Amino acid sequence: MQRCLDLAIQGLGNVAPNPLVGSVIVHDDKIIGEGYHQQFGKAHAEVNAIQSVINKDLLKDSTLYVNLEPCSHFGKTPPCADLIIQHKIPRVVIGSYDPNPKVAGKGIQKLREAGVEVVTEILKAESDFLNRRFITAHTKHRPYIILKFAQSVDGFMALNEPKQFWFTNELSKKLMHKWRTEEQGILVGRNTVAVDDCELTARFWQGKNPVRIVIDRKLSLPTDRKIFNALAKALVFNEVESKEEGSTNFIQIDFSKNVLEQVLQHLQANEIQSVIIEGGPHTLQHFISQNLWDEARVFTTPHQLKVGKLPPTISGLVVEETEIETDKLKVIINSAT
């Protein structure tokens, strides 16, 4: 099962809104086939694992391991449960249940009704965490939200004056761009775009650019800002109008109501399952105050500002602490969600 997880994570950034899935086939305690879901719309992990087996006759005496319940419905590909039954694989070991209402136990039920022995909840916690984006989208009906910010060693997040200031070192910056390729969206507030003229692309790492999201109530940002270039799609939530201009989609919402809920509802409806929040302290604090976050990645750098804007107040379960040259990275999970 751990091998399934190691395979599955290779699809990160390429399979959303599908889950991350890896599969291993074992015969007489030897792996005879393995595969993972590599790209959205392409073959699922179980299909790739079965196809990799040279001698298909061995399948009828093998065990198939997979970190997520096999699908039981027709989507962009046929049901994996049907393929397992077709090849007469007698035993299937599963990590976690699929929360998608189209599956939700139906894959396990179909296998058992066909006489397949099914073992469940093997490395379930690890399997659930791997697919936390997919599970959040189907259980909380909103994207998985990652807060990301950097602060000085003396506890400030930004200068008092509207001026760009780089906190992290070059290696940390590359890591942040890698993160951008792994998520579907990246969100900032109007002030961040106005001051930093940020592009919000993954230019320091190979991979897909996320959808760029900005909240600009009055549409006051100049149209020559980098966030509006054609390198990636941009969504601008505002109260003025809805229209499309090139790669930018302006979306009108009601600012007299809960803004973040409207933004997240739109993203969920468009199958954006994960978003990094890279805004300033004001934007970040809004998400924290409404408990709309799942994970925080906080850099502490050796800079000393002595004065400046304070970072948001955040608490949760620290699951990782890493040093990246001169920077210290802390990963926090929201235990309340």
CSV table of C-alpha atoms in Angstrom, one decimal:
chain,number,residue,atom,x,y,z
A,1,MET,CA,0.0,0.0,0.0
A,2,GLN,CA,2.9,2.4,0.7
A,3,ARG,CA,4.1,1.7,-2.8
A,4,CYS,CA,0.6,2.6,-4.1
A,5,LEU,CA,0.9,6.0,-2.3
A,6,ASP,CA,4.5,6.5,-3.6
A,7,LEU,CA,3.2,5.9,-7.1
A,8,ALA,CA,0.0,8.0,-6.7
A,9,ILE,CA,1.7,11.2,-5.7
A,10,GLN,CA,3.5,11.3,-9.0
A,11,GLY,CA,0.2,12.4,-10.5
A,12,LEU,CA,0.1,15.6,-8.3
A,13,GLY,CA,-0.6,18.6,-10.5
A,14,ASN,CA,-1.8,16.6,-13.5
A,15,VAL,CA,-4.9,14.6,-12.5
A,16,ALA,CA,-7.1,17.1,-10.7
A,17,PRO,CA,-10.1,17.2,-10.3
A,18,ASN,CA,-9.5,13.4,-10.2
A,19,PRO,CA,-7.9,11.8,-7.1
A,20,LEU,CA,-4.3,10.6,-6.8
A,21,VAL,CA,-4.3,6.9,-7.2
A,22,GLY,CA,-1.6,4.2,-7.4
A,23,SER,CA,-2.0,0.5,-7.8
A,24,VAL,CA,0.2,-2.5,-7.3
A,25,ILE,CA,-0.4,-6.2,-8.3
A,26,VAL,CA,1.2,-8.9,-6.3
A,27,HIS,CA,1.6,-12.6,-7.1
A,28,ASP,CA,3.3,-15.1,-4.7
A,29,ASP,CA,4.7,-12.1,-2.7
A,30,LYS,CA,6.2,-10.5,-5.8
A,31,ILE,CA,5.1,-7.3,-7.6
A,32,ILE,CA,4.2,-8.3,-11.1
A,33,GLY,CA,2.6,-5.0,-12.1
A,34,GLU,CA,2.0,-1.4,-11.0
A,35,GLY,CA,0.7,1.9,-12.3
A,36,TYR,CA,-0.7,5.2,-11.3
A,37,HIS,CA,-3.2,7.7,-12.7
A,38,GLN,CA,-1.0,10.0,-14.7
A,39,GLN,CA,-3.3,12.6,-16.3
A,40,PHE,CA,-6.9,13.7,-16.1
A,41,GLY,CA,-9.0,12.0,-18.6
A,42,LYS,CA,-6.5,9.2,-19.2
A,43,ALA,CA,-6.3,5.6,-17.8
A,44,HIS,CA,-6.8,5.1,-14.1
A,45,ALA,CA,-4.2,3.4,-11.9
A,46,GLU,CA,-5.8,0.0,-11.9
A,47,VAL,CA,-5.9,0.0,-15.7
A,48,ASN,CA,-2.2,0.9,-16.0
A,49,ALA,CA,-1.3,-1.7,-13.4
A,50,ILE,CA,-3.2,-4.5,-15.1
A,51,GLN,CA,-1.8,-3.5,-18.5
A,52,SER,CA,1.8,-3.6,-17.1
A,53,VAL,CA,1.4,-7.3,-16.2
A,54,ILE,CA,3.2,-9.4,-18.8
A,55,ASN,CA,1.5,-12.7,-18.1
A,56,LYS,CA,-2.1,-11.9,-17.6
A,57,ASP,CA,-2.8,-15.5,-16.6
A,58,LEU,CA,-1.3,-14.7,-13.2
A,59,LEU,CA,-4.0,-12.2,-12.5
A,60,LYS,CA,-6.5,-14.8,-11.4
A,61,ASP,CA,-4.2,-15.8,-8.6
A,62,SER,CA,-3.1,-12.2,-7.6
A,63,THR,CA,-3.9,-9.4,-5.2
A,64,LEU,CA,-4.5,-5.9,-6.4
A,65,TYR,CA,-3.6,-3.1,-4.0
A,66,VAL,CA,-5.0,0.4,-4.6
A,67,ASN,CA,-5.0,3.4,-2.3
A,68,LEU,CA,-8.6,4.5,-3.2
A,69,GLU,CA,-11.7,2.5,-3.8
A,70,PRO,CA,-12.0,1.5,-7.5
A,71,CYS,CA,-14.6,3.4,-9.5
A,72,SER,CA,-17.8,1.8,-10.4
A,73,HIS,CA,-19.2,4.3,-12.9
A,74,PHE,CA,-18.6,5.3,-16.5
A,75,GLY,CA,-16.8,8.7,-16.7
A,76,LYS,CA,-14.1,9.6,-19.1
A,77,THR,CA,-13.0,6.0,-18.7
A,78,PRO,CA,-14.9,2.7,-18.0
A,79,PRO,CA,-15.3,1.4,-14.4
A,80,CYS,CA,-12.1,0.0,-12.8
A,81,ALA,CA,-14.2,-2.4,-10.8
A,82,ASP,CA,-15.5,-4.0,-14.0
A,83,LEU,CA,-12.0,-4.5,-15.3
A,84,ILE,CA,-10.9,-6.2,-12.0
A,85,ILE,CA,-13.8,-8.6,-12.3
A,86,GLN,CA,-13.2,-9.2,-16.0
A,87,HIS,CA,-9.6,-10.3,-15.2
A,88,LYS,CA,-10.9,-12.5,-12.3
A,89,ILE,CA,-8.5,-10.9,-9.8
A,90,PRO,CA,-9.7,-12.7,-6.6
A,91,ARG,CA,-8.5,-10.2,-3.9
A,92,VAL,CA,-8.4,-6.4,-3.7
A,93,VAL,CA,-6.8,-4.4,-0.9
A,94,ILE,CA,-8.0,-0.8,-0.5
A,95,GLY,CA,-6.6,2.3,1.4
A,96,SER,CA,-9.6,4.7,1.6
A,97,TYR,CA,-13.1,5.0,0.5
A,98,ASP,CA,-14.1,7.2,-2.4
A,99,PRO,CA,-16.3,10.1,-1.2
A,100,ASN,CA,-17.6,10.9,-4.7
A,101,PRO,CA,-21.3,10.2,-4.6
A,102,LYS,CA,-20.9,8.4,-8.0
A,103,VAL,CA,-18.8,5.8,-6.2
A,104,ALA,CA,-19.2,6.0,-2.3
A,105,GLY,CA,-19.0,2.3,-1.6
A,106,LYS,CA,-20.5,1.1,-4.9
A,107,GLY,CA,-17.1,0.0,-6.2
A,108,ILE,CA,-16.5,-2.2,-3.1
A,109,GLN,CA,-20.1,-3.5,-3.3
A,110,LYS,CA,-19.7,-4.4,-7.0
A,111,LEU,CA,-16.5,-6.3,-6.3
A,112,ARG,CA,-17.9,-8.3,-3.4
A,113,GLU,CA,-21.1,-9.2,-5.3
A,114,ALA,CA,-18.8,-10.6,-8.0
A,115,GLY,CA,-17.1,-12.8,-5.4
A,116,VAL,CA,-13.9,-10.7,-4.9
A,117,GLU,CA,-12.4,-10.7,-1.5
A,118,VAL,CA,-12.1,-7.0,-0.5
A,119,VAL,CA,-9.9,-5.7,2.4
A,120,THR,CA,-10.3,-2.1,3.4
A,121,GLU,CA,-8.7,0.7,5.5
A,122,ILE,CA,-5.1,-0.3,5.0
A,123,LEU,CA,-2.9,2.8,5.6
A,124,LYS,CA,-6.3,4.7,5.6
A,125,ALA,CA,-5.0,7.8,7.4
A,126,GLU,CA,-2.1,8.1,4.9
A,127,SER,CA,-4.4,7.4,2.0
A,128,ASP,CA,-6.9,10.0,3.2
A,129,PHE,CA,-4.2,12.6,3.7
A,130,LEU,CA,-2.8,12.0,0.2
A,131,ASN,CA,-6.2,12.8,-1.3
A,132,ARG,CA,-7.1,15.6,1.1
A,133,ARG,CA,-7.9,17.9,-1.8
A,134,PHE,CA,-10.3,15.5,-3.5
A,135,ILE,CA,-11.9,14.5,-0.2
A,136,THR,CA,-12.4,18.1,0.9
A,137,ALA,CA,-14.1,19.0,-2.4
A,138,HIS,CA,-16.5,16.1,-2.0
A,139,THR,CA,-17.2,16.4,1.7
A,140,LYS,CA,-17.0,20.1,2.5
A,141,HIS,CA,-18.0,21.2,-1.0
A,142,ARG,CA,-15.2,23.7,-1.3
A,143,PRO,CA,-11.6,23.7,-2.4
A,144,TYR,CA,-8.8,22.6,-0.1
A,145,ILE,CA,-7.2,25.8,1.1
A,146,ILE,CA,-3.5,26.3,1.7
A,147,LEU,CA,-2.3,29.5,3.4
A,148,LYS,CA,1.2,30.5,2.5
A,149,PHE,CA,3.2,33.5,3.9
A,150,ALA,CA,6.6,34.5,5.0
A,151,GLN,CA,7.7,36.6,8.0
A,152,SER,CA,10.8,38.1,9.4
A,153,VAL,CA,12.6,36.6,12.4
A,154,ASP,CA,11.3,39.5,14.5
A,155,GLY,CA,7.7,38.8,13.5
A,156,PHE,CA,6.7,41.1,10.7
A,157,MET,CA,5.1,40.1,7.4
A,158,ALA,CA,5.4,43.3,5.3
A,159,LEU,CA,6.7,46.8,5.3
A,160,ASN,CA,4.5,49.6,6.4
A,161,GLU,CA,4.9,51.5,3.2
A,162,PRO,CA,3.5,50.0,-0.1
A,163,LYS,CA,6.8,48.6,-1.3
A,164,GLN,CA,7.7,45.1,-2.5
A,165,PHE,CA,10.1,43.2,-0.2
A,166,TRP,CA,11.4,39.6,-0.7
A,167,PHE,CA,11.6,37.6,2.5
A,168,THR,CA,12.6,34.1,1.4
A,169,ASN,CA,15.8,32.9,-0.3
A,170,GLU,CA,16.1,31.6,-3.8
A,171,LEU,CA,15.7,27.9,-2.9
A,172,SER,CA,12.5,28.6,-0.9
A,173,LYS,CA,11.2,30.6,-3.9
A,174,LYS,CA,11.7,27.6,-6.2
A,175,LEU,CA,9.9,25.4,-3.7
A,176,MET,CA,7.0,27.9,-3.7
A,177,HIS,CA,6.8,27.7,-7.5
A,178,LYS,CA,6.8,23.9,-7.3
A,179,TRP,CA,3.8,24.2,-5.0
A,180,ARG,CA,2.0,26.3,-7.5
A,181,THR,CA,2.3,23.5,-10.1
A,182,GLU,CA,0.6,21.2,-7.6
A,183,GLU,CA,-2.5,23.2,-6.9
A,184,GLN,CA,-5.3,24.4,-9.2
A,185,GLY,CA,-5.6,28.0,-8.1
A,186,ILE,CA,-3.7,30.8,-6.4
A,187,LEU,CA,-5.5,33.7,-4.7
A,188,VAL,CA,-4.4,37.2,-3.7
A,189,GLY,CA,-6.1,40.4,-2.8
A,190,ARG,CA,-6.1,43.6,-4.8
A,191,ASN,CA,-3.4,45.3,-2.7
A,192,THR,CA,-0.9,42.5,-3.4
A,193,VAL,CA,-1.3,42.9,-7.1
A,194,ALA,CA,-1.1,46.7,-6.9
A,195,VAL,CA,2.1,46.7,-4.8
A,196,ASP,CA,4.0,43.7,-6.0
A,197,ASP,CA,2.7,43.4,-9.7
A,198,CYS,CA,2.9,39.7,-9.1
A,199,GLU,CA,2.5,37.3,-12.0
A,200,LEU,CA,1.5,34.3,-9.9
A,201,THR,CA,3.0,31.7,-12.3
A,202,ALA,CA,5.3,28.8,-11.8
A,203,ARG,CA,8.2,30.3,-13.8
A,204,PHE,CA,10.9,28.8,-11.6
A,205,TRP,CA,9.6,25.2,-11.9
A,206,GLN,CA,8.4,23.0,-14.7
A,207,GLY,CA,4.7,22.3,-14.6
A,208,LYS,CA,1.3,23.9,-15.0
A,209,ASN,CA,0.4,27.4,-14.0
A,210,PRO,CA,-2.5,27.6,-11.5
A,211,VAL,CA,-5.6,29.7,-12.2
A,212,ARG,CA,-4.9,33.2,-10.9
A,213,ILE,CA,-7.6,34.6,-8.6
A,214,VAL,CA,-7.8,38.2,-7.3
A,215,ILE,CA,-10.5,40.0,-5.4
A,216,ASP,CA,-10.8,43.5,-6.8
A,217,ARG,CA,-14.1,45.0,-5.6
A,218,LYS,CA,-14.2,48.2,-7.7
A,219,LEU,CA,-12.1,46.9,-10.6
A,220,SER,CA,-9.4,49.5,-9.8
A,221,LEU,CA,-6.4,47.5,-10.9
A,222,PRO,CA,-4.6,48.7,-14.0
A,223,THR,CA,-5.0,46.3,-16.9
A,224,ASP,CA,-1.2,46.2,-17.5
A,225,ARG,CA,-0.6,44.2,-14.3
A,226,LYS,CA,1.2,40.9,-15.0
A,227,ILE,CA,-1.6,38.9,-13.5
A,228,PHE,CA,-3.6,39.7,-16.6
A,229,ASN,CA,-1.1,38.4,-19.1
A,230,ALA,CA,-1.9,35.4,-21.3
A,231,LEU,CA,0.4,32.9,-19.4
A,232,ALA,CA,-2.5,31.6,-17.3
A,233,LYS,CA,-6.2,32.1,-16.8
A,234,ALA,CA,-7.2,34.8,-14.3
A,235,LEU,CA,-10.4,35.2,-12.4
A,236,VAL,CA,-11.3,38.7,-11.0
A,237,PHE,CA,-14.1,38.8,-8.4
A,238,ASN,CA,-15.8,42.2,-8.3
A,239,GLU,CA,-19.1,44.0,-7.8
A,240,VAL,CA,-19.1,45.8,-11.2
A,241,GLU,CA,-19.6,43.4,-14.0
A,242,SER,CA,-19.2,39.9,-15.4
A,243,LYS,CA,-17.3,39.6,-18.7
A,244,GLU,CA,-14.4,37.8,-20.4
A,245,GLU,CA,-11.4,39.5,-21.9
A,246,GLY,CA,-8.8,37.2,-23.4
A,247,SER,CA,-7.5,34.9,-20.6
A,248,THR,CA,-9.2,37.0,-17.9
A,249,ASN,CA,-12.7,36.2,-16.6
A,250,PHE,CA,-14.4,39.0,-14.6
A,251,ILE,CA,-17.0,37.6,-12.1
A,252,GLN,CA,-19.6,39.8,-10.5
A,253,ILE,CA,-20.5,38.9,-6.9
A,254,ASP,CA,-22.5,40.6,-4.1
A,255,PHE,CA,-20.1,42.3,-1.6
A,256,SER,CA,-22.9,42.9,0.8
A,257,LYS,CA,-22.9,39.1,1.4
A,258,ASN,CA,-20.0,36.7,2.4
A,259,VAL,CA,-17.4,37.3,-0.2
A,260,LEU,CA,-15.2,34.3,0.5
A,261,GLU,CA,-18.1,31.9,0.4
A,262,GLN,CA,-19.2,33.2,-3.0
A,263,VAL,CA,-15.6,32.9,-4.3
A,264,LEU,CA,-15.2,29.3,-3.0
A,265,GLN,CA,-18.7,28.3,-4.4
A,266,HIS,CA,-17.6,29.5,-7.8
A,267,LEU,CA,-14.3,27.7,-7.7
A,268,GLN,CA,-16.0,24.5,-6.5
A,269,ALA,CA,-18.6,24.7,-9.3
A,270,ASN,CA,-15.7,24.9,-11.8
A,271,GLU,CA,-13.9,21.9,-10.2
A,272,ILE,CA,-11.0,23.9,-8.8
A,273,GLN,CA,-10.2,21.6,-5.8
A,274,SER,CA,-7.3,23.4,-4.2
A,275,VAL,CA,-6.2,27.0,-3.8
A,276,ILE,CA,-3.0,28.6,-2.4
A,277,ILE,CA,-3.7,31.9,-0.6
A,278,GLU,CA,-0.7,34.1,-1.1
A,279,GLY,CA,-2.3,37.4,-0.2
A,280,GLY,CA,-1.3,39.9,2.4
A,281,PRO,CA,-2.1,39.8,6.1
A,282,HIS,CA,-5.6,41.2,5.6
A,283,THR,CA,-6.6,38.6,3.0
A,284,LEU,CA,-5.1,35.8,5.0
A,285,GLN,CA,-6.8,36.8,8.2
A,286,HIS,CA,-10.2,36.8,6.5
A,287,PHE,CA,-9.8,33.1,5.6
A,288,ILE,CA,-8.5,32.3,9.2
A,289,SER,CA,-11.3,34.3,10.9
A,290,GLN,CA,-13.9,32.3,9.0
A,291,ASN,CA,-12.1,29.0,9.6
A,292,LEU,CA,-11.7,28.6,5.8
A,293,TRP,CA,-8.3,27.0,5.7
A,294,ASP,CA,-6.9,23.5,5.9
A,295,GLU,CA,-3.2,23.9,5.8
A,296,ALA,CA,-0.7,26.7,6.4
A,297,ARG,CA,2.9,26.9,5.1
A,298,VAL,CA,4.8,29.6,7.0
A,299,PHE,CA,8.4,30.7,6.3
A,300,THR,CA,10.4,32.5,8.9
A,301,THR,CA,13.4,34.3,7.4
A,302,PRO,CA,16.5,35.9,9.0
A,303,HIS,CA,15.5,39.4,8.0
A,304,GLN,CA,14.8,41.9,10.8
A,305,LEU,CA,12.3,44.7,9.9
A,306,LYS,CA,11.9,46.1,13.5
A,307,VAL,CA,8.6,47.7,12.2
A,308,GLY,CA,6.0,46.6,9.7
A,309,LYS,CA,2.7,44.8,9.3
A,310,LEU,CA,2.1,41.8,11.5
A,311,PRO,CA,1.3,38.4,10.1
A,312,PRO,CA,-2.1,36.8,10.7
A,313,THR,CA,-2.8,34.9,13.9
A,314,ILE,CA,-2.9,31.2,13.3
A,315,SER,CA,-2.8,28.0,15.4
A,316,GLY,CA,-3.1,24.4,14.6
A,317,LEU,CA,-1.2,21.1,14.5
A,318,VAL,CA,2.4,21.5,13.4
A,319,VAL,CA,3.2,18.5,11.2
A,320,GLU,CA,6.5,19.5,9.7
A,321,GLU,CA,9.4,21.8,10.4
A,322,THR,CA,12.2,22.1,7.8
A,323,GLU,CA,15.2,24.3,7.3
A,324,ILE,CA,15.8,25.6,3.7
A,325,GLU,CA,19.2,27.1,3.9
A,326,THR,CA,18.6,30.3,6.0
A,327,ASP,CA,14.8,30.0,6.0
A,328,LYS,CA,12.7,27.9,8.4
A,329,LEU,CA,9.5,26.3,7.1
A,330,LYS,CA,6.6,25.3,9.3
A,331,VAL,CA,3.6,23.3,8.0
A,332,ILE,CA,0.5,23.6,10.1
A,333,ILE,CA,-2.8,21.6,9.7
A,334,ASN,CA,-6.1,23.1,10.9
A,335,SER,CA,-7.2,20.5,13.4
A,336,ALA,CA,-10.7,22.0,13.5
A,337,THR,CA,-11.3,21.1,9.9
